[in-house]
PDB file of C-alpha atoms in Angstrom:
ATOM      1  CA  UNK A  24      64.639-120.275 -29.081  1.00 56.00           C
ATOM      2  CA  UNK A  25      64.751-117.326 -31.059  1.00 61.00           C
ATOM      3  CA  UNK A  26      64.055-117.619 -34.253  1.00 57.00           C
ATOM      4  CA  UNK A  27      64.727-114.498 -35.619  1.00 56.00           C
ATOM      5  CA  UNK A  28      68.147-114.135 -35.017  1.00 58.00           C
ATOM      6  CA  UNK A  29      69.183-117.663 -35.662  1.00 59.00           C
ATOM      7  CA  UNK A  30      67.623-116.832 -38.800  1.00 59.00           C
ATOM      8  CA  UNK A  31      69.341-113.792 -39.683  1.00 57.00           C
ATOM      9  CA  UNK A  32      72.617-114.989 -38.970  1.00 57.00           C
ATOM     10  CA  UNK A  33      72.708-116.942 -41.581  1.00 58.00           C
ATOM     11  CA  UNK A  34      70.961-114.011 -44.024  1.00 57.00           C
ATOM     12  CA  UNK A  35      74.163-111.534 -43.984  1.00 48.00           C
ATOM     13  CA  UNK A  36      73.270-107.722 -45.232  1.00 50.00           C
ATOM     14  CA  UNK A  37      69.831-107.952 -43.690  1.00 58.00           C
ATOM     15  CA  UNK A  38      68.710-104.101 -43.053  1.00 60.00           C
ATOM     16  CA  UNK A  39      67.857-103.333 -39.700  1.00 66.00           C
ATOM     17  CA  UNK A  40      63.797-102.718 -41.309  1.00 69.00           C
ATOM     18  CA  UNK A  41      63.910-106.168 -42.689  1.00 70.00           C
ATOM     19  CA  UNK A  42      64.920-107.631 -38.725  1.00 81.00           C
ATOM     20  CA  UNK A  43      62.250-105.583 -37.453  1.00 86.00           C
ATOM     21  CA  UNK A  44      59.951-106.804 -39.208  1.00 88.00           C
ATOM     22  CA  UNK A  45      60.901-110.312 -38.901  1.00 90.00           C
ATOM     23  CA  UNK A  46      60.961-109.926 -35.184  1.00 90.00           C
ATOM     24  CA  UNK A  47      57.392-108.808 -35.606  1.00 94.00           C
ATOM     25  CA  UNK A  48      56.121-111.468 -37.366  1.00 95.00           C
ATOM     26  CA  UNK A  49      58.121-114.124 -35.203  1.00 93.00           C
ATOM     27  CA  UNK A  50      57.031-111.764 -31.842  1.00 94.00           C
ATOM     28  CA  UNK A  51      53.052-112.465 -33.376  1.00 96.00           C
ATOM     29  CA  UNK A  52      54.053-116.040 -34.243  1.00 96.00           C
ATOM     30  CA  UNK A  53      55.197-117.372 -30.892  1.00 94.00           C
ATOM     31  CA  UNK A  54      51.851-116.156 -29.438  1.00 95.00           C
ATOM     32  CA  UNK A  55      49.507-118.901 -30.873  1.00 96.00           C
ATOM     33  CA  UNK A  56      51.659-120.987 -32.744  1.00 96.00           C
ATOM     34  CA  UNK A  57      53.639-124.511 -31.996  1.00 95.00           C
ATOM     35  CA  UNK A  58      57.315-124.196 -32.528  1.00 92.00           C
ATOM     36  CA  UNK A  59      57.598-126.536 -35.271  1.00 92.00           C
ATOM     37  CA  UNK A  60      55.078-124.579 -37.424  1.00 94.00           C
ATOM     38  CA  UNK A  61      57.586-121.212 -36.659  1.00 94.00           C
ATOM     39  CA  UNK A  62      60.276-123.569 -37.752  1.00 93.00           C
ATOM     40  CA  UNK A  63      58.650-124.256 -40.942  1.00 93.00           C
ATOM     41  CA  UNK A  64      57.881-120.399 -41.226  1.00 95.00           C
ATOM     42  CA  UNK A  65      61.413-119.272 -40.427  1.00 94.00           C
ATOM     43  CA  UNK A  66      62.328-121.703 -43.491  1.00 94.00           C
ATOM     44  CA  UNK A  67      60.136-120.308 -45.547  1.00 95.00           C
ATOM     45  CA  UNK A  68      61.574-116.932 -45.162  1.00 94.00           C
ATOM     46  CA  UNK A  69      65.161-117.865 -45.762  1.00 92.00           C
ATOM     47  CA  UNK A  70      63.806-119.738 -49.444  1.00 94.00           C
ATOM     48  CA  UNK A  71      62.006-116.541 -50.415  1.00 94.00           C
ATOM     49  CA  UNK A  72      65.114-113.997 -49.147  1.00 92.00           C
ATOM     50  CA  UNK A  73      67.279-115.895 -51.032  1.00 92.00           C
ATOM     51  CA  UNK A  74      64.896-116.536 -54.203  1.00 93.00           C
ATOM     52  CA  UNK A  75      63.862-112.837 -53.947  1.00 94.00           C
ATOM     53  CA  UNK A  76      67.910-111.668 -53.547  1.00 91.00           C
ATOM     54  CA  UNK A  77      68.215-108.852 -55.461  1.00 91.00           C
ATOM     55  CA  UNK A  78      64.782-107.943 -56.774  1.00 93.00           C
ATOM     56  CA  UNK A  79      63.439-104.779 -55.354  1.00 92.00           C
ATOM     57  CA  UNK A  80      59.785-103.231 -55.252  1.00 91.00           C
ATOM     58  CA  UNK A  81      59.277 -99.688 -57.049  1.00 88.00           C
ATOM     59  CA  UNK A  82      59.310 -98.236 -53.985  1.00 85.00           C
ATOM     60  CA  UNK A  83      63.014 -99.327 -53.639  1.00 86.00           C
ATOM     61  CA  UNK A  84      62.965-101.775 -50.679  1.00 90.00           C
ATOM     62  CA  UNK A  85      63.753-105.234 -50.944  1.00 91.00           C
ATOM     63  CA  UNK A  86      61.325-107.240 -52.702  1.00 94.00           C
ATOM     64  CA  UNK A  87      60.924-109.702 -49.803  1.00 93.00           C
ATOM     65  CA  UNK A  88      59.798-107.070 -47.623  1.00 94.00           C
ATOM     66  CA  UNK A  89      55.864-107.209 -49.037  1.00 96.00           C
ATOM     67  CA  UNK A  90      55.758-110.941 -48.802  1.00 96.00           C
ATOM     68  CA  UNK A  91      56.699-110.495 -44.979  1.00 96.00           C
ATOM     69  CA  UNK A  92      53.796-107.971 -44.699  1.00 96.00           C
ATOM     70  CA  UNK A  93      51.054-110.836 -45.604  1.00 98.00           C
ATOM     71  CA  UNK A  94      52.550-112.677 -43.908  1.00 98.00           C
ATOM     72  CA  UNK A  95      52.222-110.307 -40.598  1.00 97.00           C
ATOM     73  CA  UNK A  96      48.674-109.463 -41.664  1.00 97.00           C
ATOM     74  CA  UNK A  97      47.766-113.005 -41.856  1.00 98.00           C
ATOM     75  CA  UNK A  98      49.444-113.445 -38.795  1.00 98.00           C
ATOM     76  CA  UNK A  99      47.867-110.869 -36.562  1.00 97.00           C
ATOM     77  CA  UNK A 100      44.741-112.993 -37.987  1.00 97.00           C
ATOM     78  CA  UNK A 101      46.199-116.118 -35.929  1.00 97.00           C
ATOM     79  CA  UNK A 102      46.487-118.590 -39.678  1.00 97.00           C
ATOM     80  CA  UNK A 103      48.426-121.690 -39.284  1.00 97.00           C
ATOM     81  CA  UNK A 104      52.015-122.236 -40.494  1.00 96.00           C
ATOM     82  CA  UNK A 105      51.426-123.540 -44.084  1.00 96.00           C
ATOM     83  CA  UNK A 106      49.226-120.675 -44.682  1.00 97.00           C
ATOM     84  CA  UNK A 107      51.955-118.216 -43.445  1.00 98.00           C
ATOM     85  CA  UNK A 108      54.674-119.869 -45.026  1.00 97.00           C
ATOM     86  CA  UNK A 109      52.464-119.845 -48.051  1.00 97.00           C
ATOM     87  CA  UNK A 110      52.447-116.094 -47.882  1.00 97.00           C
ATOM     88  CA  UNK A 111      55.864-115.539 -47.530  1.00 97.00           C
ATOM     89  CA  UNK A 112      56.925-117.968 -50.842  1.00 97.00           C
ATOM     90  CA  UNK A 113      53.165-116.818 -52.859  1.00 95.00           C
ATOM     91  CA  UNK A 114      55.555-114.592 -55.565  1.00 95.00           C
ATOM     92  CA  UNK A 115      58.356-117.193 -55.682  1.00 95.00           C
ATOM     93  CA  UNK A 116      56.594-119.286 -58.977  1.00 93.00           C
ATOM     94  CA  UNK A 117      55.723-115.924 -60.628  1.00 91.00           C
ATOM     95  CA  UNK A 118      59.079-113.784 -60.124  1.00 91.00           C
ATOM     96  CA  UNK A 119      61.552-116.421 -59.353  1.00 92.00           C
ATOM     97  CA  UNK A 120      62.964-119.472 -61.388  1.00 92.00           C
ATOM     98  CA  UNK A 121      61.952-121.617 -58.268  1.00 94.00           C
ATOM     99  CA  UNK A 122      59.194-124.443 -59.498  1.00 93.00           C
ATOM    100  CA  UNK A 123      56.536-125.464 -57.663  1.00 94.00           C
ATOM    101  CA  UNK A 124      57.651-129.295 -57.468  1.00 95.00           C
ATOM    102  CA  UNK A 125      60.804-127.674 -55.430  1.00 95.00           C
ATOM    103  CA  UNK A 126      58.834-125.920 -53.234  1.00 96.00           C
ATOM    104  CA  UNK A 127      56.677-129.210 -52.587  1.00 95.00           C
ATOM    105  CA  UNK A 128      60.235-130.967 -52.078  1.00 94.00           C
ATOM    106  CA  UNK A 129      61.253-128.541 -49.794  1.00 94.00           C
ATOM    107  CA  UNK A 130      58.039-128.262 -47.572  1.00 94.00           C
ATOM    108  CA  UNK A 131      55.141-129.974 -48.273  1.00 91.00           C
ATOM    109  CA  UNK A 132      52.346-130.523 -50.516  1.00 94.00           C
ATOM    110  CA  UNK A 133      49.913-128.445 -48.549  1.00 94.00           C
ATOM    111  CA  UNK A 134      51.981-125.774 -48.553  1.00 96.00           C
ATOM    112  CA  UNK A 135      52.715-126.228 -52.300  1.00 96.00           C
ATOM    113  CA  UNK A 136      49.135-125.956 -53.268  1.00 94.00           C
ATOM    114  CA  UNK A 137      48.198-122.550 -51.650  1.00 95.00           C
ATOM    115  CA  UNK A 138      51.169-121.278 -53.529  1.00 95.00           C
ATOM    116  CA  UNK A 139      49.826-122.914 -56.677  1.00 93.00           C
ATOM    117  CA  UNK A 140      46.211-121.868 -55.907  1.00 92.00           C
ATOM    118  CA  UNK A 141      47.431-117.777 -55.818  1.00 92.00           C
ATOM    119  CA  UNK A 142      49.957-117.959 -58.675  1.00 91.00           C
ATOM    120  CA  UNK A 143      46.942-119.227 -60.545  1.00 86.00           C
ATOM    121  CA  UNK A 144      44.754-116.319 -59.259  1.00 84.00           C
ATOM    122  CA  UNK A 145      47.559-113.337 -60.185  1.00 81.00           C
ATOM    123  CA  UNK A 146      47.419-115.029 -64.051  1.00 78.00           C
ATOM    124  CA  UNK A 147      43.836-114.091 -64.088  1.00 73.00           C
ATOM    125  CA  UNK A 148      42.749-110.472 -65.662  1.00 64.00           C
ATOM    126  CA  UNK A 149      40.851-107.701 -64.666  1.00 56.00           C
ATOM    127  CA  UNK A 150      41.760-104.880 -66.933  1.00 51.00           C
ATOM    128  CA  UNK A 151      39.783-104.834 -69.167  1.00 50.00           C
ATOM    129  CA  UNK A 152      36.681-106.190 -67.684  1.00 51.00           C
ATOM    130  CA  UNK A 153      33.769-103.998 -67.724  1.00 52.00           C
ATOM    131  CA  UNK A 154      32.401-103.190 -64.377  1.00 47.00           C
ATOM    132  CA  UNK A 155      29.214-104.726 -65.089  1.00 45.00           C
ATOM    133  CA  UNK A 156      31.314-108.490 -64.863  1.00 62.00           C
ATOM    134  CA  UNK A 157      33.006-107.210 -61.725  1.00 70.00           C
ATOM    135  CA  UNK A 158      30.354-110.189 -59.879  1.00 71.00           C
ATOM    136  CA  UNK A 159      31.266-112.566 -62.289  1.00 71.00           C
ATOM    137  CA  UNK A 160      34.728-112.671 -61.954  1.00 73.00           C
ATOM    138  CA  UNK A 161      34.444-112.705 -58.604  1.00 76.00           C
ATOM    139  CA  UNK A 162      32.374-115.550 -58.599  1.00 75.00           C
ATOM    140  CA  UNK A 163      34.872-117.145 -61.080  1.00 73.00           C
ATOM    141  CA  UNK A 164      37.256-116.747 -58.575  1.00 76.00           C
ATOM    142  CA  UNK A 165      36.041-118.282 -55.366  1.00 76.00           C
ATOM    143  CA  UNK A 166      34.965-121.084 -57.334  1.00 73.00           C
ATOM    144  CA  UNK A 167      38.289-121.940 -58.663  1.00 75.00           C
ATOM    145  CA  UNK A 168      39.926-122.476 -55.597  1.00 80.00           C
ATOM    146  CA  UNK A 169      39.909-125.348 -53.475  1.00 85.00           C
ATOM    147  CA  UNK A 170      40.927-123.907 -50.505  1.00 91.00           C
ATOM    148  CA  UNK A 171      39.420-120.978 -48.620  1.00 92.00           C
ATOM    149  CA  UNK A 172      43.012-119.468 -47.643  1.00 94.00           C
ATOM    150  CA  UNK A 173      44.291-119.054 -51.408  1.00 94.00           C
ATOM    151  CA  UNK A 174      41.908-116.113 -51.154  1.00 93.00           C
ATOM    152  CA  UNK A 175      42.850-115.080 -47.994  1.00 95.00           C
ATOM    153  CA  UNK A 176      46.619-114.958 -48.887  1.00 96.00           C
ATOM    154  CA  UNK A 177      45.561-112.874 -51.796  1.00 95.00           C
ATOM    155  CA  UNK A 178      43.275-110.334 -49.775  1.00 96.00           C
ATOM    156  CA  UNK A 179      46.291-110.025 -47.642  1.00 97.00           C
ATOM    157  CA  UNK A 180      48.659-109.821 -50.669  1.00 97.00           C
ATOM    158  CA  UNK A 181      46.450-106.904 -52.164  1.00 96.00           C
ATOM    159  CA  UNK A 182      45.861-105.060 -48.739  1.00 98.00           C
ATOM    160  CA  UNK A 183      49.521-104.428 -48.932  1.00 97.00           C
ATOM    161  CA  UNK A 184      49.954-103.964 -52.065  1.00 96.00           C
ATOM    162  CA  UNK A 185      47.331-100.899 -51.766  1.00 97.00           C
ATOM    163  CA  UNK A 186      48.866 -99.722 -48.621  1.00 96.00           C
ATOM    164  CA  UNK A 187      52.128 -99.283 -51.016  1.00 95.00           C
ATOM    165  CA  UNK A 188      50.774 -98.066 -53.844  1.00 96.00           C
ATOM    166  CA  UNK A 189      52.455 -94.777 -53.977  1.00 94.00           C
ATOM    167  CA  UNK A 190      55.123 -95.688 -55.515  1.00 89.00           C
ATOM    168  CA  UNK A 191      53.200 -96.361 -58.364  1.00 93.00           C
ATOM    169  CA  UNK A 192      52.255 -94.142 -61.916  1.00 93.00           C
ATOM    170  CA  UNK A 193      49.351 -92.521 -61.334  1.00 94.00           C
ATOM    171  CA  UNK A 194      47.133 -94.888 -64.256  1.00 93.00           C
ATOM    172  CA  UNK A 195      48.354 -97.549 -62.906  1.00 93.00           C
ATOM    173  CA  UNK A 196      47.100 -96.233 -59.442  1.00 96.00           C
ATOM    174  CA  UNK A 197      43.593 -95.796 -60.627  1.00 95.00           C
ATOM    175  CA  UNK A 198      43.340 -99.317 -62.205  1.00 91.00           C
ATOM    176  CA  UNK A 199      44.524-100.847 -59.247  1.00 93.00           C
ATOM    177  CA  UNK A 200      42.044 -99.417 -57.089  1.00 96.00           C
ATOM    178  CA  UNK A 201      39.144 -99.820 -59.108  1.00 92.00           C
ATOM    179  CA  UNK A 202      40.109-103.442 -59.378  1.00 89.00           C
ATOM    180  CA  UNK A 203      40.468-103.124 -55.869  1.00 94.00           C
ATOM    181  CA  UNK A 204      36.708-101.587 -55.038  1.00 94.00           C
ATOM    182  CA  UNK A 205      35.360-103.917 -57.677  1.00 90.00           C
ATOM    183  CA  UNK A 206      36.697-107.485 -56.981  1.00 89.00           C
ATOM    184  CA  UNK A 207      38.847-107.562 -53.966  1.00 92.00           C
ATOM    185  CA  UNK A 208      36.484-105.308 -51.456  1.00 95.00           C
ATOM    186  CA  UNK A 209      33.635-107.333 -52.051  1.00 92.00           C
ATOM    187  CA  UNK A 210      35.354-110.629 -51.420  1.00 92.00           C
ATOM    188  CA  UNK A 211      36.323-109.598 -47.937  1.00 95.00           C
ATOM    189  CA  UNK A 212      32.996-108.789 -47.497  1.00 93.00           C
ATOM    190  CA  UNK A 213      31.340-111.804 -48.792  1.00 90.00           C
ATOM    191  CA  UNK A 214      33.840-113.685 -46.283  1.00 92.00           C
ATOM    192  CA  UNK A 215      32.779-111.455 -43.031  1.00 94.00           C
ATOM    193  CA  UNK A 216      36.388-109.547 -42.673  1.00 95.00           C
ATOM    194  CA  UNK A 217      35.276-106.275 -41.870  1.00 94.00           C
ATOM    195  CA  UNK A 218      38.409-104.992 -41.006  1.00 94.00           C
ATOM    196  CA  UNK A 219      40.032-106.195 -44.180  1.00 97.00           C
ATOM    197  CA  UNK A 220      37.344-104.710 -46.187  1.00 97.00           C
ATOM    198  CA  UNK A 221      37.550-101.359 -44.815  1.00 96.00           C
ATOM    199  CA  UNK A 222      40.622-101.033 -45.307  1.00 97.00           C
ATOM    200  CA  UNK A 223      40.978-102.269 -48.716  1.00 98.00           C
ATOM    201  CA  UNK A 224      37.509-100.324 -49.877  1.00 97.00           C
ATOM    202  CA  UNK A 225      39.297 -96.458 -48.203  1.00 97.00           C
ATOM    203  CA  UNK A 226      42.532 -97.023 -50.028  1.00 97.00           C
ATOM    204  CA  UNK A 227      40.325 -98.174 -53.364  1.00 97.00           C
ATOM    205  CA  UNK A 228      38.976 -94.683 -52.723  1.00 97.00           C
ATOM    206  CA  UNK A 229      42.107 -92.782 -52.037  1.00 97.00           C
ATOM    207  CA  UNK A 230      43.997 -93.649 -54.864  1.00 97.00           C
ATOM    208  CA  UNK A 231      40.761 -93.918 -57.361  1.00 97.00           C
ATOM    209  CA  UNK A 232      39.655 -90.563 -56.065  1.00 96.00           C
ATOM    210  CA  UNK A 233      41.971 -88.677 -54.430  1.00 96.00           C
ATOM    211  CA  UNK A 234      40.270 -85.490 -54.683  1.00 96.00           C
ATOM    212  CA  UNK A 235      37.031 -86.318 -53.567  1.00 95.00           C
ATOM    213  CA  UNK A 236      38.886 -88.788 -50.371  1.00 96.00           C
ATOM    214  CA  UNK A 237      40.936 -85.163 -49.322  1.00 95.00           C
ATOM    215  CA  UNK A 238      37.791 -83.301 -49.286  1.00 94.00           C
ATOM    216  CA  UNK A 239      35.871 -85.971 -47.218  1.00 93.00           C
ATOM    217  CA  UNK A 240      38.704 -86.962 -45.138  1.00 92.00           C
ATOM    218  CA  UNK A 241      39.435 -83.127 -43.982  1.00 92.00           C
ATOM    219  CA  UNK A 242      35.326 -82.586 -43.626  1.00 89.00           C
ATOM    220  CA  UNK A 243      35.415 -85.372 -41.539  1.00 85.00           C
ATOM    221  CA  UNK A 244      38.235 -84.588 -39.199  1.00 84.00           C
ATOM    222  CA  UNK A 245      36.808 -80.793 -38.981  1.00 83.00           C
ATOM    223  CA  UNK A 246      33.401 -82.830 -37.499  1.00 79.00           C
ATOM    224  CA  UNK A 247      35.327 -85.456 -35.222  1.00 74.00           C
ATOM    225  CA  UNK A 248      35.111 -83.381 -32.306  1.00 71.00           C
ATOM    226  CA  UNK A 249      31.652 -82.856 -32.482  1.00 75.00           C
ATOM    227  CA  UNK A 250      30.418 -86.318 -33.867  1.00 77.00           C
ATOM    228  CA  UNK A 251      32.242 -88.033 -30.861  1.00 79.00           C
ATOM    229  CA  UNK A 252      29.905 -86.314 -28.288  1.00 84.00           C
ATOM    230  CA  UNK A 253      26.609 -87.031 -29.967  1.00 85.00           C
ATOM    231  CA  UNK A 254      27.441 -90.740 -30.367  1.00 85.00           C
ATOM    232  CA  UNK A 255      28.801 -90.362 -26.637  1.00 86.00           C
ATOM    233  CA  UNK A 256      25.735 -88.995 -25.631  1.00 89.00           C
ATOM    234  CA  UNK A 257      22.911 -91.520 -27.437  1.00 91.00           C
ATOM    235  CA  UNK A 258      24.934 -94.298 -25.889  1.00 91.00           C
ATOM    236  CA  UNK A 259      24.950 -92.731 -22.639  1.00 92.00           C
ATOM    237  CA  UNK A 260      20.489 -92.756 -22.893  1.00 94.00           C
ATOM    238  CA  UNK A 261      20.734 -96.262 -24.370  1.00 96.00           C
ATOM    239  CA  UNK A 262      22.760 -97.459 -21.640  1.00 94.00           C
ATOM    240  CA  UNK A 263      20.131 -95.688 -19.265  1.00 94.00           C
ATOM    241  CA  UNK A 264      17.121 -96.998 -20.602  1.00 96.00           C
ATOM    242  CA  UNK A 265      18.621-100.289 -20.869  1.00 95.00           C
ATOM    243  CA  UNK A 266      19.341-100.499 -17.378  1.00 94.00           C
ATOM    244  CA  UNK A 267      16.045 -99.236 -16.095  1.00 94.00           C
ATOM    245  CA  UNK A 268      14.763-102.090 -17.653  1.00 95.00           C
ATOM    246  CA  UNK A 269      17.337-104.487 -16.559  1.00 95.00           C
ATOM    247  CA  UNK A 270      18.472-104.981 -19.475  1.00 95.00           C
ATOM    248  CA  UNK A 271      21.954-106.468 -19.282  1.00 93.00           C
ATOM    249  CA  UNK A 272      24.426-105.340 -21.923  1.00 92.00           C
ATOM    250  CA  UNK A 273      26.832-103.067 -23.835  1.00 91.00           C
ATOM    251  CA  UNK A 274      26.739-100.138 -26.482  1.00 90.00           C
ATOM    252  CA  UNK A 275      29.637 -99.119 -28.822  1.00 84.00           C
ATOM    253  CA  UNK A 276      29.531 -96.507 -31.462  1.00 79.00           C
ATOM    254  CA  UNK A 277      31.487 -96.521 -34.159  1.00 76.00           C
ATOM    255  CA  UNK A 278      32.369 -94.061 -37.034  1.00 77.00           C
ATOM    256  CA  UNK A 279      31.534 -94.857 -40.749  1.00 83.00           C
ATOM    257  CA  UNK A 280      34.151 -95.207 -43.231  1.00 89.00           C
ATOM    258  CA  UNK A 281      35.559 -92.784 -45.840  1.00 93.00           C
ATOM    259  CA  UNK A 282      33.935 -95.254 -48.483  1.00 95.00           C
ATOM    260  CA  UNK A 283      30.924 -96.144 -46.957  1.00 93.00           C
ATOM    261  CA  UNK A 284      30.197 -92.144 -46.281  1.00 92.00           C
ATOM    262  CA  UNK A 285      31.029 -91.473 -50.044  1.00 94.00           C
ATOM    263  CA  UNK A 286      28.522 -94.187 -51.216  1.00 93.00           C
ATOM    264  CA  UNK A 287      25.890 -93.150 -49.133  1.00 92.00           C
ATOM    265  CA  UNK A 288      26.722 -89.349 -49.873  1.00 91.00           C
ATOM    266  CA  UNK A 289      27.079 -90.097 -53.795  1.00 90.00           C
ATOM    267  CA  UNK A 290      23.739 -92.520 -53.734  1.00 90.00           C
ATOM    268  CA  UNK A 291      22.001 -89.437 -52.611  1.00 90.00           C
ATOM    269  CA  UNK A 292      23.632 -86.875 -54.894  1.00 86.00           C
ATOM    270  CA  UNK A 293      24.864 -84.912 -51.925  1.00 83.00           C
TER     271      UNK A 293
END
């Protein structure tokens, strides 16, 4: 069946970005998941279109468009439906008139509570908490919720949010980001997603720093060339000496991060 034009049939006006990126996620979807579950995701993205009609993001675009993105990043991740359909309705309390006993009544309770569980995270505040507390809070935080994928909705919520930050005042920028390195960074560690912590710790960077992240970002690409063949060339003697001694196996190199070379580089007042 497919889903994503059945489904945007019935949403008229639908820019061609918005069906791309519905195709995506339904393209990702039908990969791993059972039809029913797409079903129930498909639904889920024709409540939050229509509870989301006419709000738009600073940036201009539709406002449904960032709930979409979660839900592709958790998707590329391979969650279930109720955590992707949670995704795509986790602004809905917050920015919409839409209760959370209707979205219960029109899915089900499971899907209801990871809603619940990140509207209840987004009411908590960071501002003005000194960075001293940042391990407190986020302590406070994984305690409070019942269920591991509230936070991983939210990761995935703020990972885009930071990837579309732009559009943003510059103060509000630096806040974010901070927030960002302080609370949401460290989470993703704590909970083994590299990838997701990368990401979320350069962007913290770029937008907290941007100075010092243009500066290391150009050094760095002026160096790629070079770095590439010495980590080419240790792996290459590894792999040698690991085979005269029969040792059977793999080596990968990999580049640090923009953060991670900043922290090192600050921590030794280079």
């Amino acid at each position: 069946m497919d889903y994503a034009a059945a489904l945007l049939s019935k949403l008229p006006g639908t820019s061609s970005r918005r069906s791309k990126d519905i195709k995506q996620l339904v393209e990702t979807l039908e990969a791993y998941m059972p039809a029913e579950d797409i079903e129930q995701v498909m639904n889920s993205y024709e409540f939050g279109a229509l509870a989301h009609q006419g709000q738009t993001r600073m940036s201009g675009e539709p406002y449904i468009s960032h709930p979409v993105a979660v839900a592709q990043t958790l998707a590329d991740m391979h969650f279930d439906g109720q955590t992707i359909a949670a995704a795509i309705l986790h602004d809905v309390i917050e920015d919409t008139e839409i209760s959370i006993t209707e979205i219960e009544k029109q899915f089900d309770s499971e899907v209801a509570a990871l809603v619940d569980g990140v509207s209840k995270l987004d009411q908590m505040e960071f501002t003005s908490r000194a960075e001293a507390q940042a391990e407190s809070f986020r302590k406070m935080m994984l305690a409070m919720i019942e269920d591991i994928r509230v936070i991983l909705v939210k990761l995935a919520d703020r990972l885009h949010n930071m990837e579309t930050l732009k559009s943003m005042p510059r103060e509000k920028q630096a806040r974010i980001a901070r927030e960002t390195l302080e609370i949401y960074a460290p989470i993703a560690n704590r909970l083994g997603i590299n990838h997701m912590k990368v990401l979320l710790e350069d962007l913290g960077f770029r937008y907290l720093y941007p100075f010092r992240y243009s500066v290391l970002q150009n050094a760095l690409k002026r160096s790629k060339g070079s770095q590439r063949q010495i980590v080419k060339r240790i792996s290459e003697r590894i792999m040698k000496a690991m085979q005269e001694e029969g040792i059977d196996g793999e080596v990968r190199g990999r580049e640090k991060h923009l953060y991670s070379i900043y922290k090192k580089m600050a921590g030794k007042k280079r």
